[in-house]
Amino acid sequence: DNTYNRYDNSTHVTCITECPADWYSESSECKQCPNGKTSSKGSTSNADCKCVAGYEDDGSGNGCVECPINKFNPSSGDKCKDCPTNSESSTGATKCTCKSGFVSNDEGSGHLKC
């Protein structure tokens, strides 16, 4: 049973059992992850809140920013990486695609070899 009670303007939750997804437990209460971050059900620390795929931490620990053009992040909690040679991406990408005129033997992983 994932019972919890909300109060105030839904920025805090008093935990009865465990915190829901996108919230974490601190001092016997559930707090919402910072803007743009997510966590799994039952998280016990702000450190459990991670940026979603296509984003990375903004450096303050309080939010996330989109991966810039020609960078990607395939999974939550990671930093944006450069697209491999002869591939590209738009902002907020979870994978890169081959540039026009190039093809890949490894489509789908994000780690293209074009």
mmCIF file with all atom_site columns, C-alpha atoms in Angstrom, residues 84-87 98 102-107 109-114:
data_model
loop_
_atom_site.group_PDB
_atom_site.id
_atom_site.type_symbol
_atom_site.label_atom_id
_atom_site.label_alt_id
_atom_site.label_comp_id
_atom_site.label_asym_id
_atom_site.label_entity_id
_atom_site.label_seq_id
_atom_site.pdbx_PDB_ins_code
_atom_site.Cartn_x
_atom_site.Cartn_y
_atom_site.Cartn_z
_atom_site.occupancy
_atom_site.B_iso_or_equiv
_atom_site.pdbx_formal_charge
_atom_site.auth_seq_id
_atom_site.auth_comp_id
_atom_site.auth_asym_id
_atom_site.auth_atom_id
_atom_site.pdbx_PDB_model_num
ATOM 1  C CA . PRO A 1 84  ? 30.027 10.182 -32.482 1.00 0.00 ? 84  PRO A CA 1
ATOM 2  C CA . THR A 1 85  ? 31.783 11.169 -35.719 1.00 0.00 ? 85  THR A CA 1
ATOM 3  C CA . ASN A 1 86  ? 29.443 11.736 -38.686 1.00 0.00 ? 86  ASN A CA 1
ATOM 4  C CA . SER A 1 87  ? 26.328 11.804 -36.488 1.00 0.00 ? 87  SER A CA 1
ATOM 5  C CA . CYS A 1 98  ? 23.793 9.600  -38.877 1.00 0.00 ? 98  CYS A CA 1
ATOM 6  C CA . PHE A 1 102 ? 26.206 8.113  -43.746 1.00 0.00 ? 102 PHE A CA 1
ATOM 7  C CA . VAL A 1 103 ? 24.695 4.891  -42.431 1.00 0.00 ? 103 VAL A CA 1
ATOM 8  C CA . SER A 1 104 ? 25.165 2.914  -39.218 1.00 0.00 ? 104 SER A CA 1
ATOM 9  C CA . ASN A 1 105 ? 25.526 -0.747 -38.422 1.00 0.00 ? 105 ASN A CA 1
ATOM 10 C CA . ASP A 1 106 ? 24.464 -0.053 -34.808 1.00 0.00 ? 106 ASP A CA 1
ATOM 11 C CA . GLU A 1 107 ? 21.129 1.804  -35.113 1.00 0.00 ? 107 GLU A CA 1
ATOM 12 C CA . SER A 1 109 ? 22.020 2.264  -29.198 1.00 0.00 ? 109 SER A CA 1
ATOM 13 C CA . GLY A 1 110 ? 22.831 5.973  -29.520 1.00 0.00 ? 110 GLY A CA 1
ATOM 14 C CA . HIS A 1 111 ? 26.495 5.061  -29.915 1.00 0.00 ? 111 HIS A CA 1
ATOM 15 C CA . LEU A 1 112 ? 26.484 5.221  -33.697 1.00 0.00 ? 112 LEU A CA 1
ATOM 16 C CA . LYS A 1 113 ? 29.407 4.334  -35.907 1.00 0.00 ? 113 LYS A CA 1
ATOM 17 C CA . CYS A 1 114 ? 28.462 6.090  -39.110 1.00 0.00 ? 114 CYS A CA 1
#
